[in-house]
Amino acid sequence: MKIVVDFDKCKSNAVCMAVAPDIFEVRDDNFLYVLQEEPGEERRGDVEEAIRTCPTGAISVEG
Amino acid sequence: MAPPNLDHVVVVGGSLAGLRALEALRHDGYRGQLTLIGAESHEPYDRPPLSKDFLAGAADAASLALRKQGYDDLDVTLALGAPAHSLDVDARTVGVGDDTLRFDGMVIATGAHPRPLPDQPDLAGVHTLRTVEDSDALSERLEAGARMCVIGAGFIGAEVAATARGRGRDVTVLEALPQPMVRGVGPVIGAVLASLHRDHGVDLRVGVGVESITGGAHVERVQLADGTAVECEAVLVAIGAVPTTDWLEGSGLALDNGVVCDAALRAAPGIVAAGDLCRWPNAAFDDEVMRIEHWTNATEQGTHAARSLLAGGDAEPFVAVPFVWSDQYDVKIQSVGRFSGDDRMEIVHGSPDDYKFTAIFERNGRVSGALGFNMARRVIQYRRMIAERATFDAALAFAAANP
Ligand SMILES: Cc1cc2nc3c(=O)[nH]c(=O)nc-3n(C[C@H](O)[C@H](O)[C@H](O)COP(=O)(O)OP(=O)(O)OC[C@H]3O[C@@H](n4cnc5c(N)ncnc54)[C@H](O)[C@@H]3O)c2cc1C
Ligand code: SF4
């Protein structure tokens, strides 16, 4: 599973970080950083929740 | 108790919470008939951009759609453009126009609408903001160069003020209390919000009462209680929202500033509620009964309420640490948990002087909330401590160890 973020859509509101702070991090420069681009399969539930709750629909996965 | 037998679930309210409920019902295996009743003629769309990018002219209407992939896979009958006007809990029927629909499961998600001023005149140029039409109308005024007077310095008033300044308009903001959002965030952060807007050229007037809004064919001025007046071509009344429960009067459901639900978001057997109108006891805060008017809550509750409906007697409680964001100028505000302006507050990271800080709040010895400007990472760290019911001292120790 590879995480893809559309940075043109992302508004840095950190909703994804509330779900999975070890994968998504909005830093003090107000940009979103993906800390683990290919998290293990055991994290699929959290990643799907982040996809579902991202207000701008910026997150998707490949694989 | 066995899960209920459901053949027809009706979701009332075609916006965020209602859509998330539809999606969760299908995702969790509900295969019966599904109907969405929505007062607006649009498919569910997103509201936060209505005071931000969409109002700024930086996003188009198509980008607001909440479900870009369409509705075919949900196999739902979309009954849009007419409100439900009545509910009979015992007969299991809902009235829309001249029709009466039978249901055996219902999700109530009719949200909230702007609170009007007492005696608000029906004058051209006087606006409220909730729908895409509202945002379009306001945008037209800004396009025409209107001087803008915003009544109420809450999140929506503040965001519209910021967007209008971004479009180069003169903006006056009127706030009845001594600081913006002082009841919610206290005087220190209230003063930071005030200086943020003043730095960006807003004429912010606090502690002022509105006497009347006057004009001829079109609004011309807002008359203040202290005898002064604000000349303007557009007024936004942004003094809060009221839960949309008028259609439930006489239904037998308990209404009290929202639909009163149990811990699992059930309003009655087979009837659940979600989103801006839902009041429920939240176990994350000693079962405090709360109603939350924010995006993440509507998403999470819509999903949870659908699961409660499917689970029947075995439904799980909805336990949540509220999360809100707001964008004003180049400041990203994040706020989590539960606090008020009267609670003890400490600024634990950064400094308000450069609009980059995190504050934490204390209630009953525990850390109950956190608010940050441009410090999302810190705020989320405290959200976890709040969920774990950490003491305030533990949060202070964490702050000291992570400067
Ligand atoms: C301008 C604006 C900016 C915002 N910005 C943010 C933000 O930055 N961050 C944040 O966290 N939150 C924000 N919010 C709040 C967020 O949008 C709401 O919490 C969310 O929309 C609530 O969803 P809901 O489905 O409960 O209710 P609503 O979105 O209010 O939807 C209710 C729907 O039900 C319909 N309806 C009403 N009565 C009936 C009836 N009788 N029958 C059928 N349908 C009916 C309504 O027409 C509406 O379509 C903002 C809100 C606004 C208005
Ligand atoms: S939730 Fe979506 S918009 Fe918000 S920071 Fe994450 S990716 Fe960006």
XYZ file of C-alpha atoms and ligand atoms in Angstrom:
527
model
C 0.000 0.000 0.000
C 1.481 3.342 -1.093
C 0.026 6.603 0.190
C -0.514 9.383 -2.324
C -1.444 12.911 -1.251
C -2.654 15.491 -3.737
C -0.894 18.522 -2.317
C -2.887 20.870 -4.543
C -6.005 19.800 -2.662
C -4.557 19.478 0.852
C -5.476 22.377 3.168
C -3.205 21.350 6.052
C -6.059 21.125 8.536
C -4.486 18.026 10.132
C -7.617 15.897 10.292
C -5.563 12.957 8.931
C -2.952 13.534 11.610
C -5.609 13.182 14.284
C -6.298 9.707 12.902
C -2.718 8.514 12.311
C -0.037 10.875 13.680
C 2.719 8.366 12.937
C 1.851 8.489 9.222
C 0.659 12.060 8.608
C 2.252 15.136 10.142
C 1.440 18.798 9.600
C 4.585 20.637 10.685
C 5.021 24.164 11.934
C 5.608 25.347 8.356
C 1.939 24.364 7.783
C 2.809 21.712 5.213
C 1.704 18.112 5.428
C 4.482 15.500 5.504
C 3.844 11.804 4.935
C 6.090 10.103 7.481
C 5.512 6.577 6.166
C 4.777 6.422 2.473
C 4.339 2.669 2.506
C 2.957 1.682 5.902
C 2.418 -1.972 6.766
C -0.808 -3.738 5.930
C -1.820 -3.614 9.620
C -2.295 0.147 9.227
C -4.821 -0.115 6.391
C -7.768 0.550 8.738
C -6.293 3.846 9.931
C -5.263 4.885 6.434
C -8.781 4.199 5.135
C -10.180 6.240 7.996
C -7.840 9.112 7.079
C -8.976 8.885 3.444
C -12.608 8.919 4.554
C -12.225 11.837 6.966
C -9.922 14.088 4.919
C -12.149 17.108 4.237
C -10.611 17.777 0.827
C -10.356 14.211 -0.474
C -6.611 14.684 -0.898
C -5.475 11.227 0.220
C -5.546 8.003 -1.781
C -3.635 4.723 -1.841
C -2.109 2.661 -4.587
C -2.174 -1.051 -3.969
C -30.681 -8.340 21.800
C -30.682 -9.355 18.125
C -30.006 -6.659 15.544
C -33.239 -5.217 14.156
C -34.736 -6.348 10.875
C -34.538 -3.369 8.560
C -36.118 -3.198 5.116
C -36.250 0.543 4.541
C -33.891 3.084 6.071
C -34.626 6.772 5.501
C -31.908 9.358 6.041
C -33.277 12.888 6.496
C -30.779 15.687 5.750
C -28.622 15.516 2.631
C -25.335 16.894 3.804
C -22.209 15.677 5.556
C -23.651 13.620 8.428
C -26.413 12.149 6.276
C -23.996 11.150 3.526
C -21.575 9.497 5.943
C -24.519 7.541 7.370
C -25.524 6.320 3.888
C -21.965 5.241 3.165
C -21.599 3.427 6.487
C -24.919 1.596 6.074
C -23.831 0.144 2.732
C -20.250 -0.424 3.863
C -21.467 -2.409 6.855
C -23.659 -4.656 4.751
C -27.141 -3.155 4.864
C -28.834 -4.364 1.650
C -32.388 -3.087 2.090
C -34.072 -0.055 0.565
C -32.373 3.293 1.209
C -33.826 6.786 0.738
C -32.228 10.185 1.287
C -34.579 13.125 1.882
C -32.803 16.465 1.470
C -34.294 19.959 1.528
C -31.626 21.365 -0.772
C -31.829 20.473 -4.444
C -28.068 19.770 -4.608
C -26.354 16.499 -3.953
C -24.441 16.654 -0.641
C -21.729 19.317 -0.736
C -19.107 20.700 1.582
C -19.621 23.853 3.667
C -16.168 24.869 5.023
C -15.057 26.327 1.647
C -18.159 28.580 1.624
C -16.407 31.042 3.942
C -12.906 30.330 2.566
C -11.788 29.327 -0.971
C -15.222 29.334 -2.575
C -16.040 32.786 -1.205
C -12.599 33.961 -2.278
C -13.384 32.853 -5.834
C -10.575 30.287 -5.733
C -12.812 27.198 -5.990
C -15.773 26.385 -8.234
C -19.108 24.822 -7.300
C -18.172 21.403 -8.735
C -15.268 21.168 -6.310
C -17.700 21.335 -3.375
C -19.319 17.954 -4.127
C -18.749 15.587 -1.209
C -18.965 12.448 -3.356
C -17.068 12.941 -6.583
C -17.630 9.303 -7.611
C -21.445 9.737 -7.683
C -24.187 7.697 -6.016
C -24.694 4.602 -8.163
C -22.746 2.266 -5.901
C -24.807 3.319 -2.869
C -28.068 2.238 -4.496
C -29.985 5.048 -2.799
C -33.106 6.917 -3.869
C -32.238 10.619 -3.744
C -35.339 12.627 -2.852
C -33.842 16.107 -3.051
C -35.377 19.566 -3.152
C -38.154 19.230 -0.573
C -37.890 19.097 3.235
C -39.423 16.463 5.469
C -42.167 18.281 7.384
C -43.340 15.721 9.916
C -42.375 12.526 11.696
C -44.656 9.998 13.381
C -42.454 7.874 15.610
C -45.135 5.280 16.465
C -46.506 4.850 12.941
C -42.928 4.941 11.494
C -43.799 7.477 8.829
C -42.212 10.673 7.575
C -44.066 13.330 5.575
C -42.542 15.059 2.537
C -44.785 17.326 0.480
C -48.005 15.370 -0.047
C -46.233 12.032 0.345
C -45.951 9.828 3.411
C -43.034 7.386 3.504
C -42.907 4.347 5.752
C -39.557 3.421 7.258
C -38.231 1.008 9.836
C -34.933 2.737 10.427
C -34.199 6.465 10.347
C -31.139 8.698 10.544
C -31.932 12.321 11.445
C -29.265 14.678 10.075
C -30.976 17.985 9.308
C -28.106 20.007 10.757
C -28.398 23.639 11.715
C -29.173 27.015 10.186
C -28.026 30.560 10.989
C -29.557 32.290 13.980
C -31.115 35.580 12.831
C -30.825 38.836 14.755
C -33.949 39.787 16.675
C -35.856 42.086 14.283
C -33.452 41.352 11.422
C -34.837 43.371 8.488
C -35.549 41.778 5.135
C -33.285 44.185 3.232
C -31.178 43.539 0.153
C -27.552 43.259 1.231
C -28.259 41.624 4.593
C -26.851 38.089 4.505
C -26.412 34.920 6.506
C -24.104 32.078 5.433
C -24.915 28.384 5.356
C -25.571 27.313 1.763
C -23.818 27.586 -1.593
C -26.472 30.119 -2.645
C -25.676 32.205 0.459
C -21.981 32.157 -0.406
C -22.662 33.057 -4.053
C -24.823 35.997 -2.994
C -22.181 37.278 -0.590
C -19.488 36.803 -3.214
C -21.464 38.959 -5.657
C -21.549 41.814 -3.130
C -17.814 41.539 -2.561
C -17.223 41.457 -6.308
C -19.226 44.684 -6.602
C -16.900 46.330 -4.082
C -19.240 46.392 -1.108
C -18.024 47.643 2.231
C -18.755 44.772 4.532
C -20.045 44.781 8.095
C -19.843 41.439 9.898
C -21.968 41.047 13.018
C -20.427 38.413 15.307
C -16.749 37.451 15.559
C -17.128 33.664 15.821
C -15.435 31.267 13.388
C -17.692 32.020 10.417
C -17.714 35.796 10.936
C -13.938 35.807 11.356
C -13.328 33.663 8.265
C -15.589 35.821 6.105
C -13.832 38.945 7.405
C -10.472 37.403 6.437
C -11.702 36.385 2.977
C -13.262 39.805 2.343
C -9.988 41.508 3.335
C -8.211 39.131 0.969
C -10.464 40.468 -1.780
C -9.460 43.984 -0.816
C -12.735 45.086 0.770
C -13.215 47.380 3.752
C -14.412 45.247 6.645
C -15.885 46.187 10.004
C -16.510 43.420 12.540
C -18.900 44.041 15.427
C -18.681 41.905 18.540
C -20.986 42.329 21.540
C -18.499 40.814 24.011
C -15.182 42.389 25.090
C -13.092 40.090 22.816
C -13.784 37.760 19.891
C -14.862 34.280 21.090
C -14.093 35.232 24.690
C -16.644 32.780 26.106
C -15.062 29.931 24.188
C -11.345 30.681 24.401
C -10.925 33.265 27.202
C -9.581 36.825 27.193
C -5.939 36.064 26.333
C -6.603 34.130 23.100
C -9.556 36.437 22.405
C -7.100 39.357 22.388
C -4.798 37.437 20.012
C -7.707 36.923 17.598
C -8.540 40.620 17.884
C -5.019 41.715 17.011
C -4.831 39.190 14.138
C -7.819 40.866 12.496
C -6.656 44.405 13.285
C -3.206 43.599 11.824
C -4.995 42.729 8.596
C -6.873 46.009 8.485
C -10.220 44.981 9.955
C -12.034 47.677 11.913
C -12.915 45.442 14.863
C -15.258 46.998 17.400
C -15.832 45.019 20.581
C -18.344 45.458 23.368
C -20.821 47.075 20.987
C -24.498 46.347 20.617
C -26.395 46.534 17.332
C -29.392 48.849 17.519
C -30.770 48.400 14.003
C -29.905 47.728 10.371
C -31.308 50.417 8.097
C -31.475 51.444 4.459
C -33.842 52.192 1.625
C -34.149 49.551 -1.074
C -30.738 48.308 0.030
C -28.873 48.183 3.324
C -26.989 51.429 4.052
C -25.883 51.315 7.660
C -25.735 49.442 10.930
C -26.755 51.641 13.819
C -24.957 50.880 17.096
C -26.230 51.192 20.655
C -23.530 53.759 21.497
C -24.979 56.183 18.925
C -22.368 55.600 16.209
C -23.070 53.869 12.889
C -21.222 51.739 10.330
C -21.881 52.677 6.695
C -21.836 49.589 4.481
C -23.312 47.905 1.411
C -23.255 44.358 2.785
C -23.992 42.923 6.224
C -23.277 39.378 7.351
C -25.195 38.257 10.426
C -22.994 35.551 11.972
C -24.199 35.172 15.548
C -24.422 31.397 15.671
C -26.552 28.525 14.457
C -29.786 26.890 15.563
C -30.363 23.144 15.180
C -32.968 22.415 12.483
C -35.568 20.507 14.482
C -38.776 22.428 13.670
C -40.045 19.501 11.575
C -39.749 17.221 14.621
C -42.036 19.280 16.891
C -44.845 17.029 18.097
C -43.107 13.851 16.881
C -42.600 12.631 20.437
C -38.796 12.804 20.189
C -37.082 14.710 23.006
C -35.927 18.089 21.687
C -33.760 20.437 23.728
C -31.496 22.665 21.657
C -31.075 19.684 19.327
C -32.286 16.092 19.235
C -31.627 14.437 22.597
C -29.910 11.065 22.130
C -28.422 8.355 24.303
C -24.711 7.548 24.378
C -25.039 5.498 21.164
C -26.790 8.391 19.312
C -30.241 6.755 19.484
C -33.202 9.145 19.777
C -35.819 6.357 19.900
C -35.864 2.666 18.938
C -34.853 2.509 15.270
C -34.155 6.269 15.090
C -30.668 7.747 15.380
C -29.335 11.287 14.948
C -25.985 12.704 13.826
C -24.195 15.962 13.139
C -24.876 19.555 14.134
C -28.275 18.791 15.722
C -27.280 15.783 17.863
C -27.015 16.111 21.658
C -25.503 13.133 23.411
C -23.603 12.267 26.598
C -19.900 11.988 25.765
C -18.039 9.508 27.968
C -14.718 11.163 27.092
C -15.847 14.099 29.281
C -17.663 12.450 32.213
C -20.848 12.028 30.163
C -21.226 15.761 29.661
C -24.172 16.235 27.303
C -22.925 18.172 24.274
C -23.798 19.252 20.762
C -20.930 19.931 18.351
C -21.208 22.056 15.214
C -18.081 20.967 13.386
C -17.083 18.988 10.347
C -15.174 16.087 11.893
C -17.960 15.466 14.385
C -20.576 15.274 11.614
C -18.411 12.767 9.735
C -17.739 10.562 12.740
C -21.292 10.730 14.093
C -22.870 9.980 10.714
C -20.817 6.803 10.515
C -21.412 5.865 14.136
C -25.164 6.537 14.071
C -25.555 4.211 11.065
C -23.713 1.467 12.926
C -25.903 2.023 16.003
C -28.974 1.637 13.850
C -27.731 -1.658 12.437
C -26.642 -2.928 15.854
C -29.933 -2.149 17.620
C -29.685 -3.006 21.325
C -25.971 -3.810 21.116
C -24.952 -0.371 19.865
C -21.681 1.076 21.154
C -21.402 4.522 22.756
C -19.999 7.379 20.652
C -16.954 8.642 22.538
C -15.030 11.496 20.953
C -12.589 14.328 21.545
C -13.990 17.136 19.366
C -11.686 18.588 16.688
C -12.138 21.875 14.825
C -10.038 23.771 12.371
C -10.388 27.289 11.061
C -8.360 29.202 8.453
C -7.996 32.955 8.921
C -5.493 34.853 6.723
C -2.331 32.731 6.837
C -3.158 31.312 10.263
C -4.355 27.735 10.642
C -6.206 27.308 13.914
C -6.751 23.866 15.423
C -8.809 23.296 18.526
C -9.463 19.989 20.292
C -11.368 18.827 23.338
C -13.770 20.641 25.563
C -13.070 23.936 27.322
C -14.477 27.365 27.941
C -13.105 30.837 28.498
C -13.409 30.396 32.259
C -11.120 27.374 32.439
C -7.483 27.656 33.462
C -5.328 28.163 30.350
C -1.566 28.003 29.855
C 0.379 28.818 26.721
C 2.876 25.966 26.567
C 4.589 26.293 23.175
C 5.476 29.237 20.970
C 4.225 32.766 21.377
C 1.056 34.636 20.419
C 3.228 37.547 19.255
C 4.086 35.788 15.997
C 0.759 33.914 15.802
C 2.390 30.580 16.454
C 1.514 29.007 19.782
C -0.241 26.155 21.584
C -2.411 26.624 24.666
C -3.836 23.918 26.903
C -6.885 24.062 29.179
C -7.616 22.447 32.533
C -10.842 21.041 33.941
C -11.132 19.038 37.175
C -7.381 18.456 37.237
C -7.272 17.004 33.742
C -6.135 18.444 30.432
C -9.475 18.961 28.693
C -8.554 20.960 25.607
C -5.841 22.437 23.414
C -5.821 25.235 20.874
C -3.057 26.200 18.500
C -2.223 28.760 15.865
C -0.026 27.237 13.142
C 0.985 24.355 15.438
C -1.196 21.439 14.389
C 1.367 18.834 15.373
C 1.404 19.928 19.003
C -2.371 20.234 19.222
C -2.812 16.671 17.973
C -0.334 15.434 20.567
C -2.501 16.919 23.304
C -5.605 15.458 21.696
C -4.215 12.049 22.459
C -3.523 13.032 26.082
C -7.095 14.339 26.381
C -8.472 11.058 25.044
C -6.318 9.189 27.558
C -7.670 11.451 30.343
C -4.193 12.637 31.313
C -3.832 15.060 34.218
C -3.087 18.700 33.546
C 0.213 18.286 35.391
C 1.170 15.467 33.024
C 0.430 17.751 30.074
C 2.541 20.532 31.611
C 5.375 18.040 32.172
C 5.098 16.905 28.553
C 5.276 20.537 27.426
C 8.343 21.215 29.590
C 10.097 18.134 28.180
C 9.246 19.075 24.563
C 9.912 22.806 24.274
C -19.583 28.689 6.122
C -19.224 27.504 6.976
C -17.886 27.195 7.232
C -17.539 26.114 8.041
N -16.205 25.863 8.273
C -15.854 24.844 9.092
C -14.482 24.584 9.391
O -13.556 25.273 8.905
N -14.168 23.562 10.226
C -15.145 22.779 10.799
O -14.818 21.879 11.579
N -16.465 22.987 10.524
C -16.833 24.003 9.695
N -18.173 24.236 9.426
C -19.198 23.367 10.069
C -19.578 22.150 9.234
O -19.780 22.497 7.898
C -20.836 21.537 9.830
O -20.520 21.050 11.109
C -21.424 20.423 8.985
O -21.883 20.918 7.757
C -22.567 19.719 9.708
O -23.120 18.737 8.910
P -24.604 18.212 9.103
O -24.801 17.178 8.052
O -24.837 17.859 10.522
O -25.567 19.471 8.863
P -25.737 20.471 7.643
O -24.477 20.609 6.891
O -26.366 21.677 8.231
O -26.775 19.750 6.690
C -28.115 19.550 6.982
C -28.860 19.355 5.687
O -30.200 18.992 5.993
C -31.073 19.747 5.194
N -32.377 19.867 5.880
C -32.746 20.741 6.834
N -34.021 20.518 7.222
C -34.461 19.479 6.489
C -35.698 18.767 6.451
N -36.712 19.085 7.249
N -35.801 17.747 5.583
C -34.774 17.392 4.783
N -33.584 18.024 4.788
C -33.433 19.053 5.633
C -30.372 21.059 5.021
O -30.903 21.741 3.909
C -28.931 20.605 4.831
O -28.671 20.289 3.502
C -18.554 25.309 8.609
C -19.908 25.602 8.363
C -20.255 26.684 7.553
C -21.712 26.997 7.299
S -6.835 15.739 6.278
Fe -6.579 16.065 4.075
S -6.556 18.299 3.849
Fe -6.229 17.865 6.010
S -4.000 17.832 6.260
Fe -4.651 15.728 5.888
S -4.471 15.465 3.660
Fe -4.416 17.668 4.054
